[in-house]
Amino acid sequence: MYIESIELQNYRNYSELHMEFSQGTNILCGDNAQGKTNILESVYVCCTTKSHRSSKDRELIRFGEDESHIKLQVKKDGVPYRIDMHLKKNKPKGVAVNGIPIRRASELFGIVNVVFFSPEDLNIIKNGPAERRRFIDLELCQLNKLYVHSLVQYNRVVTQRNKLLKELSFHPEYEPTLDVWDAQMVQYGREVMEYRREFIEELNGIIGSIHRQLSGEKEELRIDYEPNSAPEEFERELMQGRAQDIRQKTSLTGPHRDDISFLINGIDIRKFGSQGQQRTTALSLKLAEIEIVKKLVRDYPILLLDDVLSELDSSRQNQLLAGIGHIQTVITCTGLDEFVNHRFPIDKVFRVTAGTVSSEN
Ligand SMILES: Nc1ncnc2c1ncn2[C@@H]1O[C@H](COP(=O)(O)OP(=O)(O)O)[C@@H](O)[C@H]1O
Ligand SMILES: [Mg+2]
């Protein structure tokens, strides 16, 4: 799968933009704050409906405008798809595929897969559990529509339950209605846990050999799923925690508090890893993410690399570049120095300056 072209209207700092991409390596080069990340973001938004920066839709619309358009022309297995996204200030976005409006965002998943790699991703191991859950959710939602459904329902139930927990301080007599939410929370929560467990197992089947290679055969990496409450214990623990939930006015038990751990030679590197180990592991995780898409979708995803190369030392840069030679990549950078010695064939170079883009070849 690959992106042929993108058109933007009133997106971030672009009033109008049209770009044609190569199927190989595309470089976006320019000084800071010119709009390089905005282009990668628009591609990601158009493929997944969400920004990797988790901004609200209205923040994506150019200052002073009321709406924004993204048009993406992609090809998958030789079949062209046009994705049209219409972002509005105070209304939900509209999305159409090949001119036909879709009703749910999840219908967009499965058309194109994108993997976004930014410098923040290099901190996923040492950051908090919320970042690691976000990684699982963003990736699993692209790969499994059933997961999207379970997760959306689960989050909806938790929100409603939390609302009720807050109301209970004024209306303790509502407490029995918690039963209704608890039953749904258990049902959807177990589904969420089951899909996450499967996903982590798939990842484990792939990441071990990637990491072994990256560490010069020295390190065995394993990812462990750490559910906040085991699926079979969830119902009981939710009941047991109810009094505390009521006191703290929030739901303290369930997969919205899950985590994953990364073990190198059996040691939890969230706490005990060196910075180098944590970064290599983050790189292994991204490379595994690419391979898992290939395995499950039978095609490589599109890779968006935002200022990552300059964050890596040269041996890790080489490992990354070696792992992605065969897929469409859009890479941002401030200078082309990172590509000297022709370590990497470059197909297209764009210069980005204050919301305008010119092709250099
Ligand atoms: N909604 C918006 N409307 C107009 N400009 C925006 C909007 N959001 C961000 N910008 C501008 O985009 C620029 C940053 O773009 P970005 O893609 O992050 O730059 P970089 O080239 O460093 O990756 C900043 O100048 C910022 O003011
Ligand atoms: Mg940037």
Coordinates of C-alpha atoms and ligand atoms in Angstrom, one line a residue:
M1 CA 0.0 0.0 0.0
Y2 CA 1.2 3.5 -0.7
I3 CA 0.0 7.1 -0.8
E4 CA 0.0 8.7 -4.2
S5 CA -1.0 12.2 -3.2
I6 CA -2.4 14.4 -0.6
E7 CA -4.4 17.7 -0.8
L8 CA -4.9 20.0 2.2
Q9 CA -7.1 22.9 2.6
N10 CA -6.9 25.1 5.7
Y11 CA -5.1 22.4 7.6
R12 CA -2.8 23.8 10.4
N13 CA -0.5 26.3 8.7
Y14 CA -1.5 25.2 5.1
S15 CA -4.1 27.1 3.2
E16 CA -3.7 25.0 0.1
L17 CA -1.3 22.1 -0.5
H18 CA -1.0 19.4 -3.1
M19 CA 1.8 16.8 -3.0
E20 CA 2.6 13.8 -5.0
F21 CA 4.6 11.1 -3.2
S22 CA 7.1 8.5 -4.4
Q23 CA 6.4 4.9 -3.6
G24 CA 9.8 4.7 -1.9
T25 CA 11.5 7.2 0.4
N26 CA 10.2 10.8 0.6
I27 CA 12.1 13.4 2.6
L28 CA 10.5 16.6 4.0
C29 CA 13.2 19.0 4.7
G30 CA 13.0 22.4 6.4
D31 CA 13.7 24.5 9.4
N32 CA 11.7 24.2 12.6
A33 CA 8.1 25.3 12.8
Q34 CA 7.7 25.3 9.0
G35 CA 5.0 22.6 8.8
K36 CA 6.8 19.3 8.3
T37 CA 5.1 17.5 11.2
N38 CA 1.8 18.9 10.1
I39 CA 2.0 17.0 6.8
L40 CA 2.8 13.7 8.5
E41 CA 0.0 14.4 11.0
S42 CA -2.5 15.1 8.2
V43 CA -1.7 11.7 6.6
Y44 CA -2.1 10.0 10.0
V45 CA -5.4 11.8 10.7
C46 CA -6.8 10.8 7.3
C47 CA -5.9 7.2 7.8
T48 CA -6.9 6.8 11.4
T49 CA -9.3 9.7 12.1
K50 CA -7.1 10.8 15.1
S51 CA -4.0 12.9 15.4
H52 CA -0.9 11.2 17.0
R53 CA -0.6 14.4 19.0
S54 CA -4.1 13.7 20.4
S55 CA -5.3 17.2 19.5
K56 CA -8.9 18.0 19.1
D57 CA -10.3 18.4 15.6
R58 CA -10.7 22.1 16.0
E59 CA -7.0 22.5 16.6
L60 CA -6.2 21.0 13.2
I61 CA -8.2 23.7 11.4
R62 CA -6.1 26.7 10.3
F63 CA -6.4 29.6 12.7
G64 CA -9.3 31.9 11.7
E65 CA -11.0 29.3 9.5
D66 CA -14.1 27.2 10.3
E67 CA -13.3 24.0 8.4
S68 CA -10.6 22.0 6.9
H69 CA -10.2 19.3 4.2
I70 CA -7.8 16.5 3.7
K71 CA -7.9 14.4 0.6
L72 CA -5.7 11.3 0.4
Q73 CA -5.2 9.2 -2.7
V74 CA -3.9 5.8 -1.9
K75 CA -3.3 2.5 -3.7
K76 CA -3.6 -0.9 -2.1
D77 CA -3.2 -4.2 -4.1
G78 CA -3.4 -2.0 -7.2
V79 CA -6.9 -0.7 -6.2
P80 CA -7.2 3.1 -5.8
Y81 CA -8.9 4.6 -2.8
R82 CA -9.7 8.3 -2.2
I83 CA -10.3 9.3 1.4
D84 CA -11.9 12.7 1.9
M85 CA -12.0 14.1 5.4
H86 CA -13.9 17.2 6.3
L87 CA -13.0 18.7 9.7
K88 CA -15.4 21.1 11.3
K89 CA -15.0 23.4 14.2
N90 CA -18.1 22.5 16.3
K91 CA -19.4 19.4 14.6
P92 CA -18.1 15.8 14.1
K93 CA -15.9 15.3 11.1
G94 CA -17.2 13.8 7.9
V95 CA -15.4 11.1 6.1
A96 CA -16.0 9.6 2.6
V97 CA -14.2 6.7 0.9
N98 CA -14.4 6.8 -2.9
G99 CA -17.1 9.4 -2.6
I100 CA -19.3 7.4 -0.3
P101 CA -19.8 8.8 3.2
I102 CA -18.9 6.3 6.0
R103 CA -20.9 6.3 9.2
R104 CA -18.3 5.1 11.6
A105 CA -14.7 6.0 11.9
S106 CA -13.9 2.3 12.3
E107 CA -14.9 1.8 8.6
L108 CA -11.8 3.6 7.7
F109 CA -9.6 1.1 9.5
G110 CA -8.3 -1.6 7.3
I111 CA -8.0 0.6 4.2
V112 CA -4.5 1.9 4.9
N113 CA -2.2 1.1 7.8
V114 CA 0.3 3.7 8.9
V115 CA 3.0 3.6 11.5
F116 CA 4.0 6.9 13.0
F117 CA 7.4 7.1 14.7
S118 CA 8.3 10.3 16.6
P119 CA 11.0 11.2 19.1
E120 CA 8.4 10.9 21.9
D121 CA 8.0 7.2 21.0
L122 CA 11.5 6.6 22.0
N123 CA 10.4 7.4 25.6
I124 CA 7.5 4.9 25.6
I125 CA 9.4 2.5 27.9
K126 CA 10.2 5.0 30.6
N127 CA 7.0 7.1 30.3
G128 CA 3.8 6.2 32.3
P129 CA 1.3 3.4 31.5
A130 CA -1.1 5.7 29.7
E131 CA 1.5 6.1 26.9
R132 CA 1.9 2.3 26.6
R133 CA -1.9 1.8 26.6
R134 CA -2.2 4.5 23.9
F135 CA 0.4 2.6 21.8
I136 CA -1.6 -0.7 22.1
D137 CA -4.9 1.1 21.4
L138 CA -3.7 3.0 18.3
E139 CA -2.2 0.0 16.8
L140 CA -4.9 -2.6 17.7
C141 CA -7.6 -0.3 16.4
Q142 CA -6.0 -0.2 13.0
L143 CA -5.7 -4.0 13.0
N144 CA -8.9 -5.2 14.5
K145 CA -12.4 -3.6 14.1
L146 CA -13.8 -5.8 16.8
Y147 CA -11.4 -4.3 19.2
V148 CA -12.5 -0.8 18.2
H149 CA -16.1 -1.7 19.1
S150 CA -15.2 -3.3 22.5
L151 CA -12.9 -0.4 23.4
V152 CA -15.4 2.3 22.4
Q153 CA -18.2 0.6 24.4
Y154 CA -15.9 0.0 27.4
N155 CA -14.8 3.6 27.5
R156 CA -18.4 4.8 27.2
V157 CA -19.4 2.6 30.2
V158 CA -16.5 3.8 32.3
T159 CA -17.4 7.4 31.6
Q160 CA -21.0 6.8 32.5
R161 CA -20.1 4.9 35.6
N162 CA -17.7 7.7 36.7
K163 CA -20.5 10.2 36.2
L164 CA -22.8 8.1 38.4
L165 CA -20.0 7.7 41.1
K166 CA -19.9 11.5 41.3
E167 CA -23.7 11.8 41.6
L168 CA -23.7 9.3 44.4
S169 CA -22.4 11.8 46.9
F170 CA -25.6 13.8 46.4
H171 CA -27.9 10.8 45.7
P172 CA -26.7 7.7 47.6
E173 CA -30.0 6.1 46.8
Y174 CA -28.8 5.7 43.1
E175 CA -26.2 3.1 44.2
P176 CA -28.1 0.0 42.9
T177 CA -27.9 1.4 39.3
L178 CA -24.2 0.8 39.5
D179 CA -25.0 -2.9 38.9
V180 CA -26.1 -2.1 35.3
W181 CA -22.9 -0.4 34.5
D182 CA -20.8 -3.0 36.3
A183 CA -22.2 -5.8 34.2
Q184 CA -21.4 -4.0 31.0
M185 CA -18.0 -3.0 32.2
V186 CA -17.2 -6.6 32.9
Q187 CA -18.4 -7.8 29.5
Y188 CA -16.6 -5.2 27.4
G189 CA -13.6 -5.1 29.7
R190 CA -13.0 -8.8 29.3
E191 CA -13.2 -8.4 25.5
V192 CA -10.7 -5.6 25.6
M193 CA -8.3 -7.7 27.8
E194 CA -8.6 -10.7 25.6
Y195 CA -7.7 -8.7 22.4
R196 CA -4.8 -7.0 24.2
R197 CA -3.5 -10.3 25.4
E198 CA -3.6 -11.8 21.9
F199 CA -1.9 -8.7 20.5
I200 CA 0.9 -8.8 23.0
E201 CA 1.5 -12.5 22.2
E202 CA 1.6 -11.7 18.4
L203 CA 4.1 -8.9 19.2
N204 CA 6.2 -11.3 21.3
G205 CA 6.4 -13.7 18.4
I206 CA 8.0 -11.0 16.3
I207 CA 10.0 -8.7 18.6
G208 CA 12.3 -11.3 20.1
S209 CA 14.4 -11.9 17.0
I210 CA 14.3 -8.1 16.0
H211 CA 15.7 -7.2 19.4
R212 CA 18.2 -10.0 19.4
Q213 CA 19.6 -8.6 16.2
L214 CA 19.6 -5.0 17.4
S215 CA 21.4 -5.9 20.6
G216 CA 24.1 -7.9 18.8
E217 CA 22.6 -11.2 20.1
K218 CA 23.1 -10.1 23.7
E219 CA 19.6 -9.4 24.8
E220 CA 16.4 -11.4 25.1
L221 CA 13.4 -9.1 25.0
R222 CA 9.9 -10.1 26.2
I223 CA 6.8 -8.1 26.6
D224 CA 4.4 -9.0 29.4
Y225 CA 0.8 -7.9 29.5
E226 CA 0.0 -6.6 33.0
P227 CA -3.8 -6.4 33.2
N228 CA -5.0 -4.3 36.1
S229 CA -7.3 -7.1 36.9
A230 CA -7.2 -10.6 35.4
P231 CA -10.3 -11.3 33.2
E232 CA -11.5 -14.1 35.4
E233 CA -11.0 -11.9 38.6
F234 CA -12.5 -8.7 37.1
E235 CA -16.1 -9.1 38.2
R236 CA -15.1 -10.0 41.8
E237 CA -12.5 -7.2 42.1
L238 CA -14.9 -4.7 40.7
M239 CA -17.5 -5.6 43.4
Q240 CA -14.8 -5.6 46.1
G241 CA -13.6 -2.2 45.0
R242 CA -17.0 -0.6 44.8
A243 CA -16.9 1.1 48.2
Q244 CA -13.6 2.6 47.4
D245 CA -14.8 3.7 43.9
I246 CA -17.7 5.5 45.6
R247 CA -15.3 7.2 48.1
Q248 CA -12.9 8.3 45.4
K249 CA -15.7 9.0 42.9
T250 CA -13.9 7.2 40.1
S251 CA -13.5 3.7 38.7
L252 CA -10.2 2.3 40.0
T253 CA -10.4 -1.2 38.6
G254 CA -10.3 -2.4 34.9
P255 CA -8.4 -2.3 31.7
H256 CA -8.3 1.5 31.5
R257 CA -5.5 1.0 34.0
D258 CA -3.6 -1.8 32.3
D259 CA 0.1 -1.7 31.6
I260 CA 2.7 -3.7 29.7
S261 CA 6.2 -4.5 30.9
F262 CA 9.4 -5.0 28.9
L263 CA 11.8 -7.6 30.2
I264 CA 15.3 -7.8 29.0
N265 CA 17.0 -11.0 30.2
G266 CA 14.2 -11.2 32.7
I267 CA 14.7 -7.7 34.1
D268 CA 12.0 -5.0 34.0
I269 CA 13.6 -2.2 32.0
R270 CA 10.8 0.3 32.8
K271 CA 12.6 0.7 36.1
F272 CA 16.0 -0.9 35.7
G273 CA 17.0 -0.4 32.1
S274 CA 19.7 1.9 30.9
Q275 CA 18.5 4.7 28.6
G276 CA 20.2 3.0 25.7
Q277 CA 18.3 -0.3 26.4
Q278 CA 15.1 1.6 26.7
R279 CA 15.6 3.4 23.4
T280 CA 16.7 0.2 21.5
T281 CA 13.6 -1.5 22.9
A282 CA 11.4 1.3 21.6
L283 CA 13.0 0.9 18.2
S284 CA 12.5 -2.9 18.4
L285 CA 8.8 -2.1 19.2
K286 CA 8.4 0.1 16.2
L287 CA 10.0 -2.4 13.9
A288 CA 7.8 -5.1 15.3
E289 CA 4.8 -2.9 14.8
I290 CA 5.7 -2.8 11.1
E291 CA 6.1 -6.5 10.9
I292 CA 2.9 -7.3 12.7
V293 CA 1.0 -5.2 10.1
K294 CA 2.7 -7.2 7.4
K295 CA 1.8 -10.5 9.1
L296 CA -1.8 -9.7 9.8
V297 CA -2.7 -7.5 6.7
R298 CA -0.2 -9.2 4.3
D299 CA 1.2 -5.8 3.2
Y300 CA 3.6 -3.4 4.7
P301 CA 2.2 -0.2 6.3
I302 CA 3.2 3.3 5.3
L303 CA 5.9 4.6 7.7
L304 CA 5.9 8.2 8.9
L305 CA 9.2 9.1 10.6
D306 CA 9.2 12.4 12.4
D307 CA 12.7 13.8 13.3
V308 CA 13.6 10.4 14.6
L309 CA 16.9 9.9 12.8
S310 CA 18.6 12.8 14.5
E311 CA 17.6 11.3 17.8
L312 CA 19.4 8.0 17.2
D313 CA 23.2 7.3 17.2
S314 CA 24.6 6.1 13.9
S315 CA 24.4 2.4 14.6
R316 CA 20.7 2.6 15.5
Q317 CA 20.1 4.8 12.5
N318 CA 21.5 2.1 10.3
Q319 CA 19.5 -0.6 12.0
L320 CA 16.3 1.4 11.4
L321 CA 17.1 2.3 7.8
A322 CA 18.0 -1.4 7.1
G323 CA 14.6 -2.4 8.5
I324 CA 12.5 -0.1 6.3
G325 CA 14.1 -0.1 2.9
H326 CA 11.2 -1.9 1.2
I327 CA 8.3 0.3 2.3
Q328 CA 6.9 3.7 1.5
T329 CA 8.4 6.1 4.0
V330 CA 7.9 9.9 4.6
I331 CA 10.8 11.2 6.7
T332 CA 11.1 14.7 8.1
C333 CA 14.5 16.3 8.9
T334 CA 16.0 19.7 9.3
G335 CA 19.1 18.9 7.1
L336 CA 20.0 16.3 4.6
D337 CA 23.3 15.5 6.5
E338 CA 21.6 12.5 8.0
F339 CA 21.5 10.9 4.6
V340 CA 25.1 11.4 3.6
N341 CA 27.2 8.4 2.4
H342 CA 24.2 7.3 0.5
R343 CA 23.2 5.0 3.2
F344 CA 19.7 5.1 1.9
P345 CA 18.2 5.6 -1.5
I346 CA 16.1 8.8 -1.6
D347 CA 13.4 9.0 -4.2
K348 CA 11.9 12.4 -3.5
V349 CA 13.0 15.5 -1.6
F350 CA 10.5 18.3 -0.6
R351 CA 11.5 21.6 0.9
V352 CA 9.0 22.9 3.4
T353 CA 9.0 26.6 4.1
A354 CA 6.3 28.4 6.1
G355 CA 3.3 26.4 4.9
T356 CA 4.5 25.9 1.3
V357 CA 6.2 22.9 -0.2
S358 CA 8.3 22.6 -3.2
S359 CA 9.6 19.5 -4.8
E360 CA 13.4 19.5 -5.3
N361 CA 13.5 16.6 -7.8
Ligands
LIG1 N1 -4.3 25.4 13.6 C1 -3.2 26.0 13.1 N2 -3.4 27.0 12.2 C2 -2.3 27.7 11.7 N3 -1.0 27.4 12.0 C3 -0.8 26.4 12.9 C4 -1.9 25.7 13.5 N4 -1.4 24.7 14.3 C5 0.0 24.8 14.2 N5 0.3 25.8 13.4 C6 1.7 26.3 13.0 O1 2.4 25.2 12.5 C7 3.7 25.4 12.7 C8 4.4 24.2 13.3 O2 4.3 23.2 12.3 P1 5.1 21.8 12.5 O3 4.6 21.0 11.4 O4 5.0 21.3 13.9 O5 6.6 22.3 12.2 P2 7.9 21.5 11.9 O6 8.3 21.8 10.6 O7 8.9 21.9 13.0 O8 7.6 20.0 12.1 C9 3.9 26.5 13.8 O9 4.3 27.7 13.1 C10 2.5 26.7 14.3 O10 2.2 28.0 14.6
MG2 MG 8.2 18.7 13.6

